[in-house]
Tab-separated table of C-alpha atoms and ligand atoms in Angstrom:
chain	number	residue	atom	x	y	z
D	1	MET	CA	11.798	33.359	24.573
D	2	ILE	CA	15.506	33.053	25.453
D	3	CYS	CA	15.014	35.388	28.436
D	4	LYS	CA	12.091	33.372	29.684
D	5	LEU	CA	14.034	30.172	29.270
D	6	TYR	CA	16.944	31.626	31.189
D	7	ARG	CA	14.747	32.250	34.208
D	8	LEU	CA	13.378	28.696	34.314
D	9	PRO	CA	14.647	26.204	36.889
D	10	GLY	CA	17.394	23.855	35.637
D	11	TRP	CA	15.269	20.754	34.969
D	12	ARG	CA	12.759	22.745	32.929
D	13	LYS	CA	15.544	24.308	30.900
D	14	SER	CA	17.016	20.911	29.988
D	15	CYS	CA	13.552	19.551	29.246
D	16	LEU	CA	12.816	22.426	26.879
D	17	GLY	CA	16.277	22.042	25.377
D	18	ALA	CA	15.613	18.362	24.646
D	19	MET	CA	12.280	19.237	23.058
D	20	THR	CA	13.902	21.878	20.877
D	21	ASN	CA	16.469	19.285	19.774
D	22	MET	CA	13.688	16.842	18.960
D	23	TYR	CA	11.903	19.434	16.840
D	24	ASP	CA	15.166	20.352	15.099
D	25	GLN	CA	15.770	16.691	14.303
D	26	ALA	CA	12.238	16.172	13.012
D	27	ALA	CA	12.450	19.322	10.901
D	28	ASN	CA	15.761	18.126	9.513
D	29	LEU	CA	14.268	14.752	8.582
D	30	ARG	CA	11.278	16.367	6.928
D	31	ARG	CA	13.606	18.539	4.883
D	32	ILE	CA	15.458	15.432	3.695
D	33	VAL	CA	12.219	13.676	2.829
D	34	GLN	CA	11.072	16.693	0.836
D	35	GLN	CA	14.371	17.317	-0.874
D	36	THR	CA	15.392	13.793	-1.865
D	37	GLN	CA	15.116	13.779	-5.623
D	38	PRO	CA	15.671	10.916	-8.034
D	39	THR	CA	18.720	12.697	-9.412
D	40	ALA	CA	20.568	11.264	-6.421
D	41	VAL	CA	20.025	7.803	-7.850
D	42	SER	CA	20.364	7.980	-11.566
D	43	GLY	CA	22.139	11.214	-12.287
D	44	LYS	CA	19.196	12.360	-14.446
D	45	ARG	CA	15.667	13.371	-13.546
D	46	GLU	CA	13.497	10.278	-13.621
D	47	THR	CA	9.982	10.939	-14.851
D	48	ARG	CA	8.722	7.362	-15.004
D	49	GLN	CA	6.372	6.576	-12.156
D	50	ALA	CA	4.751	3.356	-11.087
D	51	ARG	CA	1.045	3.192	-10.226
D	52	VAL	CA	1.020	2.705	-6.459
D	53	ILE	CA	-2.137	0.940	-5.342
D	54	ALA	CA	-2.959	0.098	-1.721
D	55	VAL	CA	-5.221	-2.927	-1.375
D	56	THR	CA	-7.204	-2.532	1.807
D	57	SER	CA	-10.458	-3.396	3.576
D	58	GLY	CA	-12.560	-2.501	6.577
D	59	LYS	CA	-12.903	-6.051	7.873
D	60	GLY	CA	-10.114	-8.628	8.011
D	61	GLY	CA	-10.128	-11.941	6.169
D	62	VAL	CA	-12.045	-10.678	3.128
D	63	GLY	CA	-9.375	-11.774	0.629
D	64	LYS	CA	-6.921	-8.846	0.352
D	65	THR	CA	-3.747	-10.915	0.249
D	66	ASN	CA	-5.168	-13.405	-2.237
D	67	LEU	CA	-6.458	-10.652	-4.502
D	68	THR	CA	-3.214	-8.656	-4.292
D	69	VAL	CA	-0.987	-11.570	-5.269
D	70	ASN	CA	-3.276	-12.868	-7.987
D	71	LEU	CA	-4.024	-9.411	-9.378
D	72	ALA	CA	-0.248	-8.949	-9.652
D	73	LEU	CA	-0.078	-12.168	-11.674
D	74	ALA	CA	-2.996	-11.125	-13.894
D	75	LEU	CA	-1.304	-7.768	-14.604
D	76	SER	CA	1.962	-9.560	-15.289
D	77	GLU	CA	0.151	-11.760	-17.829
D	78	LEU	CA	-0.834	-8.515	-19.580
D	79	GLY	CA	2.855	-7.642	-19.877
D	80	GLN	CA	3.034	-5.318	-16.860
D	81	LYS	CA	5.898	-5.267	-14.386
D	82	VAL	CA	4.525	-5.599	-10.885
D	83	VAL	CA	6.020	-5.354	-7.395
D	84	VAL	CA	3.994	-6.593	-4.435
D	85	ILE	CA	4.878	-5.034	-1.084
D	86	ASP	CA	3.745	-6.855	2.014
D	87	ALA	CA	2.520	-3.978	4.143
D	88	ASP	CA	0.307	-5.929	6.513
D	89	LEU	CA	2.340	-5.456	9.675
D	90	GLY	CA	0.221	-7.692	11.855
D	91	MET	CA	-0.369	-10.575	9.435
D	92	ALA	CA	2.337	-10.374	6.794
D	93	ASN	CA	1.668	-13.488	4.758
D	94	VAL	CA	2.246	-12.766	1.078
D	95	ASP	CA	5.313	-15.027	1.374
D	96	VAL	CA	3.117	-17.865	2.663
D	97	LEU	CA	0.809	-17.586	-0.340
D	98	LEU	CA	3.802	-17.521	-2.678
D	99	GLY	CA	5.374	-20.499	-0.898
D	100	THR	CA	8.649	-18.613	-0.306
D	101	THR	CA	10.768	-17.799	2.738
D	102	PRO	CA	12.262	-14.337	2.375
D	103	LYS	CA	15.898	-14.012	3.346
D	104	TYR	CA	15.752	-10.244	3.668
D	105	THR	CA	13.003	-7.755	4.441
D	106	LEU	CA	12.784	-3.989	4.354
D	107	VAL	CA	14.595	-4.036	7.701
D	108	GLN	CA	17.883	-4.598	5.855
D	109	LEU	CA	17.347	-1.353	3.942
D	110	LEU	CA	17.030	0.406	7.268
D	111	ASP	CA	20.075	-1.178	8.882
D	112	ALA	CA	22.674	-1.464	6.152
D	113	ASP	CA	23.396	-0.356	2.612
D	114	VAL	CA	21.758	-3.397	1.045
D	115	PRO	CA	20.570	-2.468	-2.447
D	116	ILE	CA	16.843	-2.858	-2.944
D	117	GLN	CA	17.482	-5.284	-5.824
D	118	GLU	CA	18.821	-7.781	-3.296
D	119	ILE	CA	15.709	-7.558	-1.161
D	120	LEU	CA	13.244	-7.810	-4.024
D	121	LEU	CA	12.354	-11.462	-4.400
D	122	GLU	CA	11.517	-12.920	-7.770
D	123	GLY	CA	8.059	-14.373	-7.404
D	124	PRO	CA	6.264	-16.664	-9.827
D	125	GLY	CA	4.901	-15.381	-13.137
D	126	GLY	CA	7.515	-12.614	-13.379
D	127	ILE	CA	6.263	-10.614	-10.385
D	128	ARG	CA	8.600	-9.204	-7.734
D	129	PHE	CA	7.941	-9.188	-4.042
D	130	LEU	CA	9.215	-6.883	-1.292
D	131	PRO	CA	8.774	-8.365	2.179
D	132	GLY	CA	8.002	-5.518	4.540
D	133	ALA	CA	6.744	-7.005	7.740
D	134	SER	CA	7.699	-5.494	11.058
D	135	GLY	CA	10.493	-3.411	9.524
D	136	LEU	CA	7.907	-0.851	8.560
D	137	TYR	CA	7.250	0.022	12.202
D	138	ARG	CA	10.756	1.395	12.401
D	139	LEU	CA	10.199	3.938	9.661
D	140	ALA	CA	8.798	6.185	12.376
D	141	ASN	CA	12.215	6.516	14.024
D	142	LEU	CA	14.601	6.636	11.105
D	143	GLU	CA	17.670	8.798	11.339
D	144	ALA	CA	18.368	11.203	8.500
D	145	GLY	CA	21.031	9.160	6.676
D	146	ARG	CA	18.925	5.995	6.603
D	147	CYS	CA	15.906	7.970	5.514
D	148	GLN	CA	17.761	9.364	2.515
D	149	TYR	CA	19.128	5.928	1.584
D	150	LEU	CA	15.672	4.377	1.774
D	151	LEU	CA	14.167	7.056	-0.469
D	152	GLU	CA	16.949	6.696	-3.008
D	153	GLN	CA	16.487	2.946	-3.114
D	154	VAL	CA	12.704	2.956	-3.420
D	155	ALA	CA	13.031	5.504	-6.223
D	156	LEU	CA	14.599	2.670	-8.212
D	157	LEU	CA	11.267	0.847	-8.085
D	158	ASP	CA	9.792	3.545	-10.339
D	159	GLU	CA	12.379	2.754	-12.973
D	160	TRP	CA	11.410	-0.905	-13.112
D	161	ALA	CA	7.764	-1.291	-12.096
D	162	ASP	CA	4.542	-0.369	-13.843
D	163	TYR	CA	2.512	-1.264	-10.758
D	164	ILE	CA	3.271	-1.417	-7.049
D	165	LEU	CA	0.575	-3.252	-5.117
D	166	LEU	CA	0.579	-2.887	-1.343
D	167	ASP	CA	-1.126	-5.599	0.647
D	168	THR	CA	-2.152	-3.615	3.738
D	169	GLY	CA	-3.838	-4.683	6.923
D	170	ALA	CA	-7.543	-4.238	7.547
D	171	GLY	CA	-9.364	-1.508	9.405
D	172	ILE	CA	-8.600	2.028	10.396
D	173	GLY	CA	-5.457	1.561	12.495
D	174	GLN	CA	-3.036	4.456	12.152
D	175	THR	CA	-0.397	2.665	10.062
D	176	VAL	CA	-2.956	1.144	7.684
D	177	LEU	CA	-4.501	4.563	7.274
D	178	GLN	CA	-1.106	6.110	6.508
D	179	PHE	CA	-0.376	3.546	3.809
D	180	VAL	CA	-3.749	4.185	2.280
D	181	LEU	CA	-3.426	7.975	2.555
D	182	ALA	CA	0.013	7.908	0.909
D	183	ALA	CA	-1.083	5.815	-2.092
D	184	ASP	CA	-2.278	7.295	-5.399
D	185	GLU	CA	-4.966	4.667	-5.720
D	186	ILE	CA	-6.865	2.318	-3.461
D	187	VAL	CA	-8.505	-1.016	-4.051
D	188	LEU	CA	-11.104	-1.522	-1.354
D	189	VAL	CA	-12.001	-5.189	-0.934
D	190	THR	CA	-15.219	-6.350	0.680
D	191	THR	CA	-17.396	-9.414	0.620
D	192	PRO	CA	-21.194	-9.135	0.244
D	193	GLU	CA	-21.664	-9.746	3.981
D	194	PRO	CA	-23.314	-6.799	5.771
D	195	THR	CA	-20.538	-6.717	8.383
D	196	ALA	CA	-17.824	-6.443	5.717
D	197	LEU	CA	-19.800	-3.790	3.817
D	198	THR	CA	-20.396	-1.731	6.975
D	199	ASP	CA	-16.701	-1.883	7.853
D	200	ALA	CA	-15.703	-0.956	4.288
D	201	TYR	CA	-18.025	2.054	4.474
D	202	GLY	CA	-16.536	3.015	7.862
D	203	MET	CA	-13.035	2.738	6.438
D	204	LEU	CA	-13.934	5.105	3.583
D	205	LYS	CA	-15.522	7.557	5.992
D	206	THR	CA	-12.357	7.682	8.111
D	207	TYR	CA	-10.206	7.964	4.987
D	208	LEU	CA	-12.220	10.961	3.768
D	209	ALA	CA	-12.138	12.556	7.220
D	210	HIS	CA	-8.334	12.543	6.831
D	211	GLN	CA	-8.588	14.370	3.488
D	212	GLY	CA	-7.820	11.251	1.460
D	213	SER	CA	-8.042	11.996	-2.247
D	214	ALA	CA	-6.965	8.834	-4.059
D	215	ARG	CA	-8.810	7.161	-6.889
D	216	ILE	CA	-10.879	4.519	-5.103
D	217	HIS	CA	-11.711	1.175	-6.679
D	218	VAL	CA	-13.934	-1.488	-5.197
D	219	ILE	CA	-13.864	-5.258	-5.594
D	220	ILE	CA	-16.611	-7.468	-4.215
D	221	ASN	CA	-14.951	-10.762	-3.319
D	222	ARG	CA	-16.605	-14.095	-2.584
D	223	ALA	CA	-19.820	-13.247	-4.410
D	224	LEU	CA	-22.214	-16.186	-4.822
D	225	ASP	CA	-22.377	-15.415	-8.544
D	226	GLU	CA	-21.857	-12.487	-10.921
D	227	ALA	CA	-25.429	-11.229	-10.476
D	228	GLU	CA	-25.046	-10.970	-6.703
D	229	GLY	CA	-21.554	-9.461	-6.969
D	230	PHE	CA	-22.517	-6.676	-9.372
D	231	SER	CA	-25.743	-5.939	-7.530
D	232	VAL	CA	-23.820	-5.487	-4.242
D	233	LEU	CA	-21.211	-3.389	-6.046
D	234	ARG	CA	-23.894	-1.073	-7.432
D	235	LYS	CA	-25.710	-0.690	-4.110
D	236	PHE	CA	-22.517	-0.093	-2.155
D	237	SER	CA	-21.250	2.596	-4.492
D	238	LEU	CA	-24.672	4.259	-4.619
D	239	ALA	CA	-24.663	4.496	-0.816
D	240	CYS	CA	-21.130	5.961	-0.882
D	241	GLU	CA	-22.087	8.431	-3.585
D	242	ARG	CA	-25.182	9.565	-1.714
D	243	PHE	CA	-23.874	9.744	1.855
D	244	LEU	CA	-20.129	10.279	1.418
D	245	THR	CA	-20.350	12.139	-1.898
D	246	ILE	CA	-17.559	10.146	-3.511
D	247	ARG	CA	-17.418	8.262	-6.760
D	248	LEU	CA	-16.053	4.727	-6.686
D	249	GLU	CA	-14.543	2.900	-9.652
D	250	HIS	CA	-16.198	-0.467	-10.178
D	251	LEU	CA	-13.218	-2.720	-10.629
D	252	GLY	CA	-15.229	-5.903	-10.615
D	253	ILE	CA	-16.194	-8.969	-8.645
D	254	VAL	CA	-14.589	-12.273	-7.721
D	255	CYS	CA	-16.846	-15.238	-7.101
D	256	ASP	CA	-16.559	-17.541	-4.142
D	257	ASP	CA	-14.475	-20.351	-5.564
D	258	ARG	CA	-13.356	-23.509	-3.759
D	259	GLN	CA	-10.200	-23.516	-5.848
D	260	VAL	CA	-9.017	-20.400	-4.000
D	261	LEU	CA	-8.954	-22.355	-0.773
D	262	GLN	CA	-7.298	-25.343	-2.470
D	263	ALA	CA	-4.601	-23.079	-3.922
D	264	VAL	CA	-3.986	-21.473	-0.511
D	265	ARG	CA	-3.461	-24.945	0.954
D	266	GLN	CA	-0.967	-25.778	-1.798
D	267	GLN	CA	0.748	-22.383	-1.276
D	268	VAL	CA	0.425	-21.654	-4.976
D	269	PRO	CA	-1.471	-18.554	-6.164
D	270	PHE	CA	-4.834	-19.651	-7.632
D	271	PHE	CA	-4.068	-17.753	-10.835
D	272	LEU	CA	-1.282	-20.248	-11.516
D	273	ALA	CA	-2.764	-23.363	-9.923
D	274	TYR	CA	-6.120	-22.998	-11.720
D	275	PRO	CA	-5.532	-20.875	-14.835
D	276	ASN	CA	-9.072	-21.512	-16.117
D	277	GLY	CA	-10.850	-21.318	-12.753
D	278	VAL	CA	-13.699	-18.907	-12.065
D	279	ALA	CA	-11.713	-16.679	-9.689
D	280	THR	CA	-8.825	-16.554	-12.178
D	281	GLN	CA	-11.141	-15.438	-14.985
D	282	ASN	CA	-12.685	-12.806	-12.721
D	283	LEU	CA	-9.216	-11.455	-11.958
D	284	ARG	CA	-8.333	-11.304	-15.652
D	285	HIS	CA	-11.306	-8.970	-16.131
D	286	ILE	CA	-10.261	-6.867	-13.147
D	287	ALA	CA	-6.676	-6.540	-14.410
D	288	ALA	CA	-7.908	-5.534	-17.883
D	289	GLN	CA	-10.237	-2.964	-16.313
D	290	LEU	CA	-7.397	-1.485	-14.249
D	291	GLN	CA	-5.104	-1.443	-17.241
D	292	GLN	CA	-7.480	0.541	-19.445
D	293	GLU	CA	-7.920	3.376	-16.930
D	294	LYS	CA	-6.343	6.714	-17.703
D	295	VAL	CA	-3.128	7.603	-15.876
D	296	MET	CA	-3.798	10.030	-13.024
D	297	LEU	CA	-2.104	13.395	-13.422
D	298	SER	CA	-1.419	13.443	-9.684
D	299	GLN	CA	0.405	10.082	-9.768
D	300	LYS	CA	3.406	10.262	-7.419
D	301	GLY	CA	5.044	6.875	-7.951
D	302	ALA	CA	7.024	4.817	-5.445
D	303	ARG	CA	9.208	7.744	-4.483
D	304	GLY	CA	6.247	10.030	-3.877
D	305	PHE	CA	4.473	7.317	-1.938
D	306	PHE	CA	7.366	6.696	0.474
D	307	ARG	CA	8.016	10.404	0.871
D	308	LYS	CA	4.428	11.025	1.872
D	309	PHE	CA	4.387	7.969	4.131
D	310	LEU	CA	7.589	8.995	5.931
D	311	ASP	CA	6.333	12.546	6.249
D	312	MET	CA	3.176	11.311	7.971
D	313	MET	CA	5.182	9.000	10.246
D	314	MET	CA	7.304	11.935	11.369
D	315	TRP	CA	4.266	13.992	12.355
D	316	ARG	CA	2.836	11.186	14.478
Z	401	ADP	N1	-12.841	-15.740	-3.865
Z	401	ADP	C1	-12.674	-16.580	-2.854
Z	401	ADP	N2	-13.297	-17.796	-2.846
Z	401	ADP	C2	-13.161	-18.644	-1.819
Z	401	ADP	N3	-12.419	-18.398	-0.735
Z	401	ADP	C3	-11.773	-17.229	-0.669
Z	401	ADP	C4	-11.852	-16.258	-1.709
Z	401	ADP	N4	-11.110	-15.200	-1.353
Z	401	ADP	C5	-10.582	-15.485	-0.152
Z	401	ADP	N5	-10.970	-16.693	0.272
Z	401	ADP	C6	-10.639	-17.366	1.555
Z	401	ADP	O1	-10.470	-16.378	2.531
Z	401	ADP	C7	-9.244	-16.589	3.229
Z	401	ADP	C8	-8.653	-15.287	3.672
Z	401	ADP	O2	-8.142	-14.603	2.545
Z	401	ADP	P1	-6.933	-13.567	2.660
Z	401	ADP	O3	-6.552	-13.198	1.280
Z	401	ADP	O4	-5.873	-14.110	3.542
Z	401	ADP	O5	-7.702	-12.370	3.392
Z	401	ADP	P2	-7.106	-11.037	4.057
Z	401	ADP	O6	-5.772	-10.786	3.453
Z	401	ADP	O7	-8.108	-9.975	3.729
Z	401	ADP	O8	-7.038	-11.290	5.518
Z	401	ADP	C9	-8.379	-17.365	2.237
Z	401	ADP	O9	-7.457	-18.180	2.902
Z	401	ADP	C10	-9.383	-18.186	1.484
Z	401	ADP	O10	-9.609	-19.394	2.158
Z	402	MG	MG1	-3.878	-10.576	4.385
C-alpha cells in the first residue's frame, strides 16, 4: 500500500493522505463514543437508566408535540421524573407549547463547558425540558473533546430521570430515523386518517429495514370517539403484524378534543389547562399503561441513546 502510494502523483498522494486522516479522526471519535463510561462522571459505575422513548410519526401535524409534553405531565403526576428533549430539528416548538423562551440549547453543551443542569429548563408540573433545536445538526461534526464532554453530561440525565421523551420530527428523514433507531422505545403517533396511517406504516417499514429493534407503541390521536380509536388501533396493528411481522404495544387513544386547540392557543399544556378534559383523561390512561410495562432488559438509558446516536452520525 505504501509502495503504491509512493508512486502516485503528488495531488493523489495528498488526497489519499487527507482521507486517511479523516478515517483516523472518525475512528478516534468512535473509540471515544464507545469507551466513555459513566465512571467519568460520578466516580462509581452508574446502573440507573432512564427509559428513552422517541415520539414519532409518519405524517406531520398528527399531534406528536402535544402528546409528548402532556404525556410527560401525566407521567409526572404519577410521581415519575421526566425530561422532554426537543428533537424536532425543523419545527422545534416544545418551548412554544410550554410558553417558555429557552436561554440555552444543546448548542451550549457543544461550544462550552456549560453543565447540563444549566440547560435543562424547569417546565410546569415538575417536568424538565432540554431544548435541542438546530444544535443537534452539529453532532455530526463534533471533535473528540466535545464529544466526550457531551456524553459525560447526558449520562447525568440517567441519574435524575425515569423517562426521557424525545419529540422528533415526522417522516423518514435521516436524522429522524437516527433518533428513532437509537431509542429503546418508540411511540408512533397517527390519526385515523388513511394518509396518516399509510405514512405511519411506511415509517415502520423503513425503521425495520434499518434493523430497528425497539419496543414499539402506538397511539391513535384525534379519534372521533373511543370506539373509533380502538377499532383503528386494532386494524393498524393487525396489518403490521401480518405484513411486517411485528407486534405493536397498544398504548391507547386520544380523542379529538377542542380543548387541545384552546390550550395550544393559550400556550399552556392541555393537561394543566383542562385537568378533567377528555384528552387529559385519555393521557392519564396512556401514562398508566406505559408505567405498568416491564422494564426492557436491553434498556440503554440516556448515555446509551446518545452513544448510539453519535455513532450513527459518524458513519453518515
Ligand atoms: N387530540 C387532539 N384534539 C384536537 N386537536 C388536536 C389534538 N391533537 C393535536 N391537535 C391539533 O393538531 C395541531 C398539531 O399538533 P402538534 O402536536 O403540533 O403536531 P406535530 O408535533 O405532530 O406536528 C395542534 O396544534 C392542535 O391544534
Ligand atoms: Mg411537533
